[in-house]
Coordinates of C-alpha atoms in Angstrom, one line a residue:
X711 CA -20.9 21.9 1.8
X712 CA -24.3 20.5 2.5
X713 CA -26.0 23.8 3.0
X714 CA -25.3 24.7 -0.7
X715 CA -26.9 21.3 -1.8
X716 CA -29.9 21.9 0.3
X717 CA -30.3 25.5 -1.0
X718 CA -29.9 24.2 -4.6
X719 CA -32.7 21.7 -4.0
X720 CA -34.9 24.5 -2.8
X721 CA -33.9 26.7 -5.7
X722 CA -35.1 24.1 -8.3
X723 CA -38.3 23.5 -6.3
X724 CA -39.1 27.2 -6.2
X725 CA -37.9 28.3 -9.7
X726 CA -39.0 25.2 -11.7
X727 CA -41.7 23.6 -9.4
X728 CA -39.8 20.3 -9.4
X729 CA -38.7 18.2 -6.5
X730 CA -35.2 16.7 -6.8
X731 CA -33.0 14.5 -4.4
X732 CA -29.9 16.1 -2.9
X733 CA -27.9 13.4 -4.8
X734 CA -29.0 15.1 -8.1
X735 CA -26.9 18.2 -7.2
X736 CA -23.4 17.8 -8.4
X737 CA -20.9 20.2 -6.7
X738 CA -17.2 20.3 -7.3
X739 CA -14.2 22.5 -6.6
X740 CA -14.0 25.6 -8.9
X741 CA -11.3 25.4 -11.4
X742 CA -8.4 27.6 -10.7
X743 CA -8.8 29.9 -13.7
X744 CA -12.3 30.9 -12.6
X745 CA -13.4 33.0 -9.6
X746 CA -15.1 31.1 -6.8
X747 CA -14.6 28.1 -4.5
X748 CA -17.6 25.9 -5.2
X749 CA -19.1 25.0 -8.6
X750 CA -22.6 23.6 -9.3
X751 CA -23.1 21.6 -12.5
X752 CA -26.3 23.1 -14.1
X753 CA -26.8 20.8 -17.1
X754 CA -29.1 18.3 -15.3
X755 CA -31.5 21.2 -14.3
X756 CA -32.2 22.3 -17.9
X757 CA -34.8 19.7 -18.3
X758 CA -36.8 21.3 -15.5
X759 CA -36.0 24.9 -16.5
X760 CA -36.5 24.4 -20.2
X761 CA -33.8 27.0 -20.7
X762 CA -30.1 27.0 -21.7
X763 CA -27.5 26.0 -19.1
X764 CA -26.3 29.6 -18.7
X765 CA -29.6 31.1 -18.0
X766 CA -30.5 28.2 -15.7
X767 CA -27.2 28.8 -13.8
X768 CA -27.8 32.5 -13.6
X769 CA -31.3 32.0 -12.2
X770 CA -30.0 29.5 -9.6
X771 CA -27.1 31.8 -8.8
X772 CA -29.4 34.7 -8.1
X773 CA -31.6 32.5 -5.9
X774 CA -28.6 31.3 -3.8
X775 CA -27.2 34.8 -3.5
X776 CA -30.4 36.1 -2.2
X777 CA -31.1 33.3 0.1
X778 CA -27.7 32.4 1.5
X779 CA -25.5 35.1 3.2
X780 CA -22.5 32.8 2.7
X781 CA -22.7 33.4 -1.1
X782 CA -20.9 36.7 -1.8
X783 CA -21.2 36.5 -5.7
X784 CA -21.4 34.1 -8.6
X785 CA -20.4 33.7 -12.2
X786 CA -21.6 31.3 -14.9
X787 CA -19.3 29.6 -17.5
X788 CA -21.5 27.5 -19.8
X789 CA -23.1 24.9 -17.7
X790 CA -21.1 25.6 -14.6
X791 CA -22.3 27.9 -11.8
X792 CA -19.2 29.2 -9.8
X793 CA -20.0 30.5 -6.3
X794 CA -17.7 32.8 -4.3
X795 CA -18.3 32.1 -0.7
X796 CA -18.0 35.0 1.6
X797 CA -14.9 35.7 3.7
X798 CA -17.1 35.8 6.8
X799 CA -18.0 32.2 6.2
X800 CA -14.3 31.1 5.8
X801 CA -13.2 33.0 8.9
X802 CA -16.0 31.3 10.8
X803 CA -14.9 27.9 9.5
X804 CA -11.4 28.6 10.8
X805 CA -12.5 29.7 14.3
X806 CA -15.4 27.3 14.9
X807 CA -14.5 24.1 12.9
X808 CA -10.9 23.8 11.9
X809 CA -9.4 24.9 15.2
X810 CA -11.8 22.7 17.1
X811 CA -10.2 19.7 19.0
X812 CA -12.5 17.2 17.1
X813 CA -11.8 18.6 13.6
X814 CA -11.6 15.7 11.1
X815 CA -12.2 13.1 13.8
X816 CA -15.0 10.9 12.5
X817 CA -17.6 9.4 14.8
X818 CA -17.5 5.6 15.0
X819 CA -19.6 4.3 12.0
X820 CA -20.3 0.9 13.5
X821 CA -18.3 -1.0 10.9
X822 CA -15.3 -3.3 11.5
X823 CA -12.6 -3.8 8.9
X824 CA -9.5 -6.0 9.0
X825 CA -6.3 -5.0 7.1
X826 CA -3.9 -7.8 6.5
X827 CA -0.4 -6.7 5.5
X828 CA 3.3 -7.6 5.8
X829 CA 2.8 -11.4 5.4
X830 CA 6.6 -12.2 5.3
X831 CA 8.3 -15.5 4.8
X832 CA 10.5 -16.6 7.7
X833 CA 13.4 -17.7 5.5
X834 CA 14.8 -14.2 4.8
X835 CA 14.8 -10.6 6.1
X836 CA 12.3 -7.9 4.9
X837 CA 13.3 -5.9 1.8
X838 CA 12.2 -2.8 -0.1
X839 CA 9.1 -4.6 -1.5
X840 CA 8.1 -5.5 2.0
X841 CA 8.5 -1.9 3.1
X842 CA 6.0 -0.7 0.6
X843 CA 3.6 -3.4 1.7
X844 CA 3.9 -2.5 5.4
X845 CA 3.6 1.2 4.9
X846 CA 0.5 0.8 2.7
X847 CA -1.1 -1.6 5.1
X848 CA -0.4 0.5 8.2
X849 CA -1.5 3.8 6.5
X850 CA -4.7 2.4 5.1
X851 CA -5.5 1.0 8.6
X852 CA -4.8 4.5 10.2
X853 CA -6.9 6.2 7.5
X854 CA -9.9 3.9 8.0
X855 CA -9.7 4.4 11.7
X856 CA -9.7 8.1 11.2
X857 CA -12.9 7.7 9.0
X858 CA -14.7 5.9 11.9
X859 CA -14.0 2.3 11.3
X860 CA -13.0 -0.1 14.0
X861 CA -9.7 -1.6 12.5
X862 CA -7.9 -4.8 13.2
X863 CA -4.4 -5.0 11.8
X864 CA -3.3 -8.5 11.0
X865 CA -0.2 -10.3 9.8
X866 CA -0.3 -13.8 8.2
X867 CA 3.3 -15.2 8.5
X868 CA 4.4 -17.7 6.0
X869 CA 6.4 -19.9 8.4
X870 CA 6.3 -23.3 6.8
X871 CA 7.0 -25.0 3.5
X872 CA 9.9 -26.0 1.3
X873 CA 11.5 -22.5 1.3
X874 CA 11.8 -22.6 5.1
X875 CA 13.3 -26.0 5.0
X876 CA 16.0 -24.7 2.5
X877 CA 17.3 -22.2 5.2
X878 CA 17.1 -25.0 7.8
X879 CA 19.0 -27.6 5.8
X880 CA 21.7 -25.0 4.7
X881 CA 22.2 -24.1 8.3
X882 CA 22.6 -27.9 9.3
X883 CA 25.1 -28.2 6.4
X884 CA 27.2 -25.1 6.7
X885 CA 26.2 -23.4 10.0
X886 CA 28.5 -25.0 12.6
X887 CA 26.2 -24.0 15.2
X888 CA 26.2 -20.3 14.3
X889 CA 23.6 -18.1 16.2
X890 CA 22.6 -14.4 16.1
X891 CA 24.6 -14.0 19.3
X892 CA 27.8 -15.7 18.0
X893 CA 27.6 -14.0 14.6
X894 CA 26.5 -10.5 15.6
X895 CA 23.8 -10.7 13.0
X896 CA 20.1 -10.0 13.4
X897 CA 18.3 -13.3 13.4
X898 CA 16.4 -12.7 10.1
X899 CA 19.6 -11.7 8.5
X900 CA 21.4 -14.9 9.7
X901 CA 18.6 -17.1 8.4
X902 CA 18.5 -15.3 5.1
X903 CA 22.2 -15.8 4.8
X904 CA 21.6 -19.6 4.7
X905 CA 18.8 -19.2 2.2
X906 CA 21.3 -17.7 -0.2
X907 CA 23.9 -20.3 0.7
X908 CA 21.3 -23.0 -0.1
X909 CA 20.7 -21.6 -3.6
X910 CA 24.4 -21.4 -4.3
X911 CA 24.9 -25.1 -3.4
X912 CA 21.9 -26.0 -5.4
X913 CA 23.3 -24.3 -8.5
X914 CA 26.5 -26.2 -8.0
X915 CA 24.8 -29.5 -7.6
X916 CA 22.5 -28.7 -10.6
X917 CA 25.3 -28.4 -13.2
X918 CA 26.3 -32.1 -13.3
X919 CA 22.6 -33.1 -13.4
X920 CA 21.9 -30.9 -16.4
X921 CA 25.1 -32.1 -18.0
X922 CA 23.7 -35.6 -17.8
X923 CA 20.4 -34.5 -19.4
X924 CA 21.8 -32.4 -22.2
X925 CA 25.2 -34.1 -23.0
X926 CA 24.6 -37.7 -22.2
X927 CA 20.8 -38.1 -22.1
X928 CA 21.4 -40.2 -18.9
X929 CA 18.1 -40.0 -17.0
X930 CA 18.8 -42.7 -14.4
X931 CA 18.5 -40.2 -11.6
X932 CA 15.0 -39.5 -12.4
X933 CA 11.6 -41.2 -11.5
X934 CA 9.8 -42.7 -14.5
X935 CA 7.2 -40.0 -14.8
X936 CA 10.0 -37.4 -14.7
X937 CA 12.0 -39.3 -17.4
X938 CA 8.9 -39.1 -19.7
X939 CA 8.5 -35.4 -19.1
X940 CA 12.2 -34.7 -19.7
X941 CA 12.2 -36.8 -22.9
X942 CA 9.1 -35.0 -24.2
X943 CA 10.7 -31.6 -23.4
X944 CA 14.0 -32.6 -25.1
X945 CA 12.1 -33.8 -28.2
X946 CA 10.1 -30.6 -28.3
X947 CA 13.3 -28.5 -28.1
X948 CA 14.9 -30.6 -30.9
X949 CA 11.8 -30.0 -33.2
X950 CA 11.7 -26.3 -32.3
X951 CA 15.4 -25.9 -33.0
X952 CA 15.1 -27.7 -36.3
X953 CA 12.2 -25.4 -37.2
X954 CA 14.2 -22.4 -36.1
X955 CA 17.1 -23.3 -38.3
X956 CA 14.7 -23.3 -41.3
X957 CA 13.4 -19.8 -40.6
X958 CA 15.0 -16.9 -42.5
X959 CA 17.1 -14.6 -40.4
X960 CA 15.0 -11.7 -41.3
X961 CA 12.0 -13.1 -39.6
X962 CA 13.0 -11.9 -36.1
X963 CA 9.5 -12.1 -34.7
X964 CA 9.1 -15.8 -35.5
X965 CA 12.7 -16.5 -34.3
X966 CA 11.9 -14.7 -31.0
X967 CA 8.7 -16.7 -30.5
X968 CA 10.7 -20.0 -31.2
X969 CA 13.4 -19.0 -28.7
X970 CA 10.7 -18.4 -26.1
X971 CA 9.3 -21.9 -26.6
X972 CA 12.8 -23.4 -26.3
X973 CA 13.4 -21.4 -23.1
X974 CA 10.0 -22.6 -21.6
X975 CA 10.9 -26.2 -22.3
X976 CA 14.4 -25.8 -20.8
X977 CA 12.8 -24.2 -17.7
X978 CA 10.7 -27.4 -17.3
X979 CA 13.7 -29.5 -17.5
X980 CA 15.6 -27.3 -15.1
X981 CA 12.8 -27.5 -12.6
X982 CA 12.7 -31.3 -12.7
X983 CA 16.5 -31.5 -12.5
X984 CA 16.6 -29.3 -9.4
X985 CA 14.2 -31.6 -7.6
X986 CA 16.6 -34.5 -8.5
X987 CA 19.7 -32.9 -6.8
X988 CA 20.7 -34.3 -3.5
X989 CA 20.2 -31.1 -1.6
X990 CA 16.5 -30.7 -2.9
X991 CA 15.8 -34.4 -2.1
X992 CA 17.1 -33.7 1.5
X993 CA 15.0 -30.6 1.7
X994 CA 11.8 -32.5 0.7
X995 CA 12.6 -35.2 3.2
X996 CA 12.9 -32.5 5.9
X997 CA 9.5 -31.0 4.9
X998 CA 8.0 -34.5 5.2
X999 CA 9.5 -34.9 8.6
X1000 CA 8.1 -31.4 9.7
X1001 CA 4.7 -32.4 8.5
X1002 CA 5.1 -35.7 10.5
X1003 CA 6.1 -33.8 13.6
X1004 CA 9.6 -35.0 13.8
X1005 CA 10.9 -33.6 17.1
X1006 CA 14.4 -32.7 15.9
X1007 CA 13.2 -30.9 12.8
X1008 CA 10.4 -29.1 14.8
X1009 CA 13.0 -27.9 17.4
X1010 CA 15.3 -26.5 14.7
X1011 CA 12.2 -24.9 13.0
X1012 CA 11.2 -23.2 16.2
X1013 CA 14.7 -22.1 17.0
X1014 CA 15.3 -20.5 13.6
X1015 CA 11.9 -19.0 13.3
X1016 CA 12.4 -17.5 16.8
X1017 CA 15.6 -15.8 15.5
X1018 CA 13.6 -14.4 12.5
X1019 CA 10.7 -13.1 14.7
X1020 CA 13.1 -11.2 16.9
X1021 CA 14.7 -9.7 13.8
X1022 CA 11.3 -8.8 12.3
X1023 CA 10.3 -7.1 15.6
X1024 CA 13.3 -4.7 15.4
X1025 CA 12.5 -4.0 11.7
X1026 CA 8.8 -3.3 12.4
X1027 CA 9.8 -1.0 15.4
X1028 CA 12.1 1.0 13.2
X1029 CA 9.4 1.2 10.4
X1030 CA 6.9 2.3 12.9
X1031 CA 4.2 -0.4 12.0
X1032 CA 2.3 -2.8 14.4
X1033 CA -0.2 -5.5 14.4
X1034 CA -3.2 -6.5 16.6
X1035 CA -3.2 -10.2 15.7
X1036 CA -0.7 -12.6 14.0
X1037 CA -1.8 -15.6 12.1
X1038 CA 0.8 -18.3 11.2
X1039 CA 0.6 -20.6 8.2
X1040 CA 1.8 -23.5 10.3
X1041 CA -1.5 -23.2 12.1
X1042 CA -3.7 -22.6 9.0
X1043 CA -2.2 -24.7 6.3
X1044 CA -4.5 -27.7 6.9
X1045 CA -7.6 -25.5 7.0
X1046 CA -10.1 -25.3 4.1
X1047 CA -10.6 -29.1 3.6
X1048 CA -14.0 -28.9 5.4
X1049 CA -14.9 -26.0 3.0
X1050 CA -14.1 -28.4 0.0
X1051 CA -16.6 -30.9 1.3
X1052 CA -19.2 -28.2 1.7
X1053 CA -18.5 -27.0 -1.9
X1054 CA -18.9 -30.5 -3.3
X1055 CA -22.2 -31.0 -1.4
X1056 CA -23.4 -27.6 -2.8
X1057 CA -22.3 -28.5 -6.3
X1058 CA -19.9 -25.5 -6.4
X1059 CA -16.9 -28.0 -6.8
X1060 CA -16.5 -31.1 -8.8
X1061 CA -14.2 -34.1 -8.8
X1062 CA -12.1 -35.4 -11.7
X1063 CA -11.1 -39.0 -12.4
X1064 CA -8.0 -38.7 -10.4
X1065 CA -10.0 -37.6 -7.4
X1066 CA -8.8 -34.0 -7.5
X1067 CA -11.4 -31.3 -6.7
X1068 CA -11.9 -28.4 -9.1
X1069 CA -14.2 -25.4 -9.7
X1070 CA -15.2 -24.2 -13.1
X1071 CA -15.0 -20.5 -13.4
X1072 CA -15.0 -20.2 -17.3
X1073 CA -18.5 -18.7 -17.2
X1074 CA -17.0 -15.8 -15.1
X1075 CA -14.2 -15.2 -17.6
X1076 CA -11.6 -17.2 -15.6
X1077 CA -10.4 -20.8 -15.8
X1078 CA -10.9 -24.1 -14.1
X1079 CA -9.1 -24.0 -10.7
X1080 CA -7.7 -26.9 -8.7
X1081 CA -8.8 -26.6 -5.0
X1082 CA -7.6 -30.0 -3.7
X1083 CA -5.1 -32.5 -5.1
X1084 CA -6.0 -36.1 -5.9
X1085 CA -4.0 -37.3 -2.9
X1086 CA -6.1 -35.1 -0.6
X1087 CA -3.4 -32.4 0.0
X1088 CA -4.2 -28.7 0.0
X1089 CA -3.1 -26.0 -2.5
X1090 CA -2.6 -22.4 -1.5
X1091 CA -6.2 -21.4 -2.4
X1092 CA -7.6 -24.2 -0.1
X1093 CA -5.6 -22.8 2.9
X1094 CA -6.7 -19.2 2.0
X1095 CA -10.3 -20.2 2.0
X1096 CA -9.9 -21.8 5.4
X1097 CA -7.9 -18.8 6.7
X1098 CA -10.6 -16.3 5.4
X1099 CA -13.2 -18.3 7.3
X1100 CA -11.1 -18.4 10.5
X1101 CA -10.5 -14.7 10.4
X1102 CA -14.2 -14.0 10.0
X1103 CA -15.0 -16.4 12.8
X1104 CA -12.6 -14.5 15.1
X1105 CA -13.7 -10.9 14.3
X1106 CA -17.0 -10.9 12.2
X1107 CA -15.7 -7.9 10.2
X1108 CA -17.7 -6.1 7.6
X1109 CA -14.7 -5.6 5.3
X1110 CA -11.4 -7.5 4.9
X1111 CA -8.5 -5.9 3.0
X1112 CA -5.6 -8.0 1.7
X1113 CA -2.5 -5.8 1.0
X1114 CA -0.6 -8.0 -1.5
X1115 CA 1.4 -7.3 -4.7
X1116 CA -0.2 -7.2 -8.1
X1117 CA 1.4 -10.5 -9.1
X1118 CA -1.3 -12.1 -7.1
X1119 CA -4.3 -10.3 -8.8
X1120 CA -5.6 -13.5 -10.4
X1121 CA -5.3 -15.6 -7.2
X1122 CA -7.5 -13.1 -5.3
X1123 CA -10.1 -12.8 -8.1
X1124 CA -10.4 -16.6 -7.9
X1125 CA -10.5 -16.7 -4.1
X1126 CA -13.1 -14.0 -3.6
X1127 CA -15.3 -15.4 -6.3
X1128 CA -15.2 -18.9 -4.8
X1129 CA -16.0 -17.7 -1.3
X1130 CA -19.0 -15.7 -2.9
X1131 CA -20.2 -18.8 -4.7
X1132 CA -20.1 -20.7 -1.5
X1133 CA -22.2 -18.0 0.1
X1134 CA -19.7 -17.3 2.9
X1135 CA -20.7 -14.5 5.2
X1136 CA -18.4 -11.5 4.8
X1137 CA -17.3 -12.5 1.2
X1138 CA -18.8 -9.4 -0.3
X1139 CA -16.5 -7.3 1.8
X1140 CA -13.3 -8.7 0.6
X1141 CA -10.8 -6.5 -1.2
X1142 CA -7.4 -7.0 -2.7
X1143 CA -5.3 -3.9 -2.3
X1144 CA -3.1 -4.6 -5.3
X1145 CA 0.1 -2.6 -5.5
X1146 CA 2.9 -2.3 -7.9
X1147 CA 6.5 -3.4 -7.4
X1148 CA 9.3 -1.2 -6.4
X1149 CA 12.3 -0.9 -8.7
X1150 CA 15.6 0.7 -8.1
X1151 CA 18.0 2.4 -10.6
X1152 CA 20.1 -0.7 -10.5
X1153 CA 17.2 -3.0 -11.5
X1154 CA 15.2 -5.9 -10.0
X1155 CA 15.8 -7.6 -6.7
X1156 CA 16.3 -11.4 -6.3
X1157 CA 16.2 -12.9 -2.8
X1158 CA 17.9 -16.2 -3.6
X1159 CA 20.8 -14.4 -5.2
X1160 CA 21.2 -12.1 -2.3
X1161 CA 20.7 -8.9 -4.4
X1162 CA 17.6 -7.6 -2.6
X1163 CA 17.6 -4.2 -1.0
X1164 CA 17.5 -5.1 2.7
X1165 CA 14.9 -3.1 4.7
X1166 CA 17.3 -2.6 7.6
X1167 CA 20.2 -1.5 5.4
X1168 CA 17.9 0.9 3.5
X1169 CA 16.5 2.5 6.7
X1170 CA 20.1 2.9 8.0
X1171 CA 21.2 4.5 4.7
X1172 CA 18.3 7.0 4.9
X1173 CA 19.2 8.1 8.2
X1174 CA 22.8 8.5 7.2
X1175 CA 21.7 10.5 4.2
X1176 CA 19.4 12.6 6.3
X1177 CA 22.3 13.4 8.7
X1178 CA 24.5 14.5 5.8
X1179 CA 21.7 16.9 4.4
X1180 CA 20.8 18.2 7.8
X1181 CA 24.3 18.8 9.1
X1182 CA 25.1 20.8 5.9
X1183 CA 23.1 23.9 7.0
X1184 CA 24.6 23.9 10.6
X1185 CA 21.2 24.8 12.1
X1186 CA 21.4 21.8 14.5
X1187 CA 24.6 22.7 16.2
X1188 CA 22.8 23.6 19.3
X1189 CA 20.8 20.3 19.4
X1190 CA 21.9 17.6 22.0
X1191 CA 23.2 14.5 20.4
X1192 CA 20.1 12.6 21.4
X1193 CA 18.0 15.3 19.6
X1194 CA 20.2 15.1 16.5
X1195 CA 19.8 11.3 16.3
X1196 CA 16.1 11.6 16.7
X1197 CA 15.9 14.2 14.0
X1198 CA 18.0 12.1 11.6
X1199 CA 15.7 9.2 12.2
X1200 CA 12.5 11.3 11.8
X1201 CA 13.7 12.9 8.5
X1202 CA 15.2 9.8 7.0
X1203 CA 12.2 7.7 7.7
X1204 CA 9.9 10.5 6.6
X1205 CA 11.7 10.7 3.3
X1206 CA 11.4 7.0 2.7
X1207 CA 7.8 6.7 3.7
X1208 CA 6.5 9.7 1.9
X1209 CA 8.3 8.8 -1.4
X1210 CA 6.6 5.3 -1.3
X1211 CA 3.2 6.5 -0.2
X1212 CA 2.8 9.6 -2.5
X1213 CA 2.3 7.3 -5.5
X1214 CA -1.0 5.6 -6.2
X1215 CA -0.7 2.1 -4.8
X1216 CA -1.5 0.4 -8.1
X1217 CA 1.4 2.0 -9.9
X1218 CA 4.9 0.5 -10.1
X1219 CA 7.5 3.0 -8.9
X1220 CA 11.2 3.6 -9.0
X1221 CA 12.6 4.5 -5.6
X1222 CA 15.4 7.0 -5.7
X1223 CA 16.9 7.5 -2.1
X1224 CA 18.6 10.7 -3.1
X1225 CA 15.5 12.4 -4.7
X1226 CA 13.4 11.3 -1.7
X1227 CA 15.6 13.3 0.8
X1228 CA 15.6 16.6 -0.9
X1229 CA 14.3 19.5 1.3
X1230 CA 12.8 21.3 -1.8
X1231 CA 10.2 19.5 -3.9
X1232 CA 7.6 16.9 -3.6
X1233 CA 9.2 15.1 -0.6
X1234 CA 8.6 14.3 3.0
X1235 CA 11.4 16.5 4.2
X1236 CA 9.9 19.5 2.5
X1237 CA 6.6 19.0 4.5
X1238 CA 8.5 18.2 7.7
X1239 CA 10.6 21.5 7.2
X1240 CA 7.3 23.4 6.7
X1241 CA 5.9 22.1 10.0
X1242 CA 9.1 23.0 11.8
X1243 CA 9.0 26.5 10.3
X1244 CA 5.4 27.0 11.5
X1245 CA 6.3 25.8 15.0
X1246 CA 9.2 28.4 15.0
X1247 CA 6.8 31.1 13.9
X1248 CA 4.4 30.3 16.7
X1249 CA 7.1 30.2 19.2
X1250 CA 8.5 33.6 18.1
X1251 CA 5.0 35.1 17.9
X1252 CA 3.9 34.0 21.4
X1253 CA 0.9 32.3 19.9
X1254 CA -2.1 32.1 22.2
X1255 CA -4.7 29.5 21.3
X1256 CA -8.3 30.5 21.3
X1257 CA -7.9 34.2 20.4
X1258 CA -10.5 35.1 17.6
X1259 CA -9.5 38.5 16.2
X1260 CA -12.4 40.3 14.3
X1261 CA -11.7 40.4 10.6
X1262 CA -14.0 41.0 7.7
X1263 CA -11.8 40.6 4.7
X1264 CA -9.2 38.0 3.6
X1265 CA -6.3 38.2 1.2
X1266 CA -6.5 35.7 -1.6
X1267 CA -3.7 33.5 -0.2
X1268 CA -5.3 33.6 3.3
X1269 CA -8.6 32.4 1.8
X1270 CA -7.0 29.7 -0.3
X1271 CA -5.3 28.3 2.8
X1272 CA -8.5 28.1 4.9
X1273 CA -10.4 26.6 2.0
X1274 CA -7.7 23.9 1.7
X1275 CA -7.7 23.3 5.5
X1276 CA -11.5 22.9 5.3
X1277 CA -11.1 20.2 2.7
X1278 CA -9.0 17.9 5.0
X1279 CA -12.0 15.8 6.3
X1280 CA -13.1 15.2 2.7
X1281 CA -9.5 14.1 1.8
X1282 CA -9.6 11.5 4.7
X1283 CA -13.0 10.2 3.4
X1284 CA -11.8 10.0 -0.1
X1285 CA -8.6 8.2 0.9
X1286 CA -10.6 5.8 3.1
X1287 CA -13.0 5.1 0.3
X1288 CA -10.2 4.4 -2.2
X1289 CA -7.8 2.7 0.2
X1290 CA -5.2 5.3 -1.1
X1291 CA -2.7 7.0 1.3
X1292 CA -1.5 8.8 -1.9
X1293 CA -4.6 11.1 -1.6
X1294 CA -3.5 12.2 2.0
X1295 CA 0.1 12.5 0.9
X1296 CA -0.6 14.7 -2.0
X1297 CA -3.2 16.7 0.0
X1298 CA -0.6 17.5 2.8
X1299 CA 2.0 18.5 0.1
X1300 CA -0.4 21.0 -1.4
X1301 CA -1.1 22.3 2.1
X1302 CA 2.5 22.7 2.7
X1303 CA 3.0 24.5 -0.6
X1304 CA 0.0 26.8 0.1
X1305 CA 1.3 27.6 3.6
X1306 CA 4.7 28.6 2.3
X1307 CA 3.1 30.9 -0.3
X1308 CA 1.1 32.5 2.5
X1309 CA 4.3 32.7 4.7
X1310 CA 6.3 34.5 1.9
X1311 CA 3.4 36.8 0.8
X1312 CA 2.0 37.9 4.2
X1313 CA 4.0 39.1 7.1
X1314 CA 3.0 37.3 10.3
X1315 CA 5.3 38.4 13.2
X1316 CA 5.4 42.0 11.6
X1317 CA 1.8 42.1 10.5
X1318 CA 0.3 45.5 9.9
X1319 CA -1.8 45.3 13.1
X1320 CA -2.3 43.0 16.1
X1321 CA -5.6 41.5 14.8
X1322 CA -3.9 40.5 11.6
X1323 CA -1.0 39.0 13.4
X1324 CA -3.1 36.9 15.8
X1325 CA -5.3 35.8 12.8
X1326 CA -2.2 34.7 10.9
X1327 CA -0.9 32.9 13.9
X1328 CA -4.2 31.1 14.3
X1329 CA -4.0 30.2 10.6
X1330 CA -0.4 29.0 11.0
X1331 CA -1.3 26.9 14.0
X1332 CA -4.3 25.3 12.1
X1333 CA -2.0 24.5 9.2
X1334 CA 0.6 22.8 11.6
X1335 CA -2.2 20.8 13.1
X1336 CA -3.5 19.4 9.9
X1337 CA -0.1 18.7 8.5
X1338 CA 0.6 16.8 11.7
X1339 CA -2.7 14.9 11.4
X1340 CA -2.2 14.0 7.8
X1341 CA 1.4 12.9 8.2
X1342 CA 0.4 10.7 11.1
X1343 CA -2.0 8.9 8.9
X1344 CA 1.1 8.0 6.6
X1345 CA 3.0 6.9 9.7
X1346 CA 5.3 9.9 9.5
X1347 CA 6.5 12.0 12.4
X1348 CA 7.0 15.8 11.9
X1349 CA 9.7 17.6 14.0
X1350 CA 9.1 20.6 16.1
X1351 CA 12.3 22.2 14.8
X1352 CA 14.8 21.4 12.1

């Protein structure tokens, strides 16, 4: 409410002969227990008034009431001036602002932002964690576009590396020429099947290798440097076990710490032993052939990746997300080496005796970080530096948002800091949208063991659950089969998306499919049902857009609804600033709740007079419009009827 801020600046000038900037006026929503809609914090003005906050608030309140016809009354609670805005103002806002076609459509702000999300591996299908990533990325992109940004949605596909070769080798070993067509499986599911089979075979081959290590201490299968590492680890385990035996049983904390040490050393041995198994040696050889451009390996890689991309396309379509640009790690993994040379020349990086290149970030509270191996090969951060430069060269964006889980927090701190130290253009606009993992009542998910919640299966389950819930009430009996199927999809996906987006991205969450589908409560279906209810009211009431009945007084619930509708543009701005779809999700829920309160308290079709009826229809139509707008920013459709 800029007009209130402007008037408050004038009030301080006139009352206390002091010029202040508009930014010095702090306004907020009035707390529910007090009368009013807008509150001005008066504490900062006491140094000009040389009076207490209550008297200062009263003087400013009197000034505003006299100068602004929009201020109907005021009250002062300690250092807070609560203003009641007139009903005429709110009615005018509904008719002239909220119902306008361009309501909450921001003008282009001249800034360009890239949102990178999804970033899948091509060795397995998408799972529940990917769903949260995709929904967050897509929704943030839509919110930023609504706030006036030019948005580029990108997807960096991890389509190369040892994990990709695992699926390829397992298909060669066990596939017998199986294809998506011959198996009836989606391509990404088929490739994921062989990733699981690889891990199963690896575990079988690992058993005798570990037996040699622990039972026979026969290390002939290992290279000399690996033998030394294993001997050192075994010696450490022996010492720790001896120390553990000497610790009294009561000292559980010390015993726990010693067990952790033993476990860490055993993990080292297990990792070395894995790489000594025949299947891992073959996988490493396949990766070397891929990097050398071996035609047979490259053809298999192209074929299997093609299967995966076709599968991903189906999943993305069901999920309702899209991308403007795809980047592929197979095209970017060699990038960044020129940046290393640049950094060495600038003194940002340094070389160690083994020729490896590092950066010292200890003065920034971080560690030393390897950026290039001694043999000249890249590490992940090398590639990421190069890819960041490539993306900037392509689009020259003002901001670049990486939607990646919080397990990569440290990586992105280091990446952004390096790019800033190198003075890279655009590095100040980099942002890691870090989000928490998604858990299930059954526990964590593990891709290699095939225990993940598959995205396609989950979406199918949500539609089935939606069908069960919708069919219970019998209100869709007159729907055609096509209409029913569309409704099941709309409600099922709405439930899934809303449940994952209503929570602040930073928070870890527990996804409960049954809770998400409930028609009552803080859910997507509740909001969808509210929209369908409004559409039914408008249809039955023969709503005519553009009618502006003359009213001078509002009921409390009518005023509350208009006030909330009027806040929608601010909710969009706040969500864009914080990269948080949860702000929109919770706003729309509050709007649906407030509308339902209005619906139950005030008759619409049987209103006391025609003006009241048309006004309430206008208010209903505006509520439906804003619910639809808000849910679209979350990637959620709202049905016309349910």
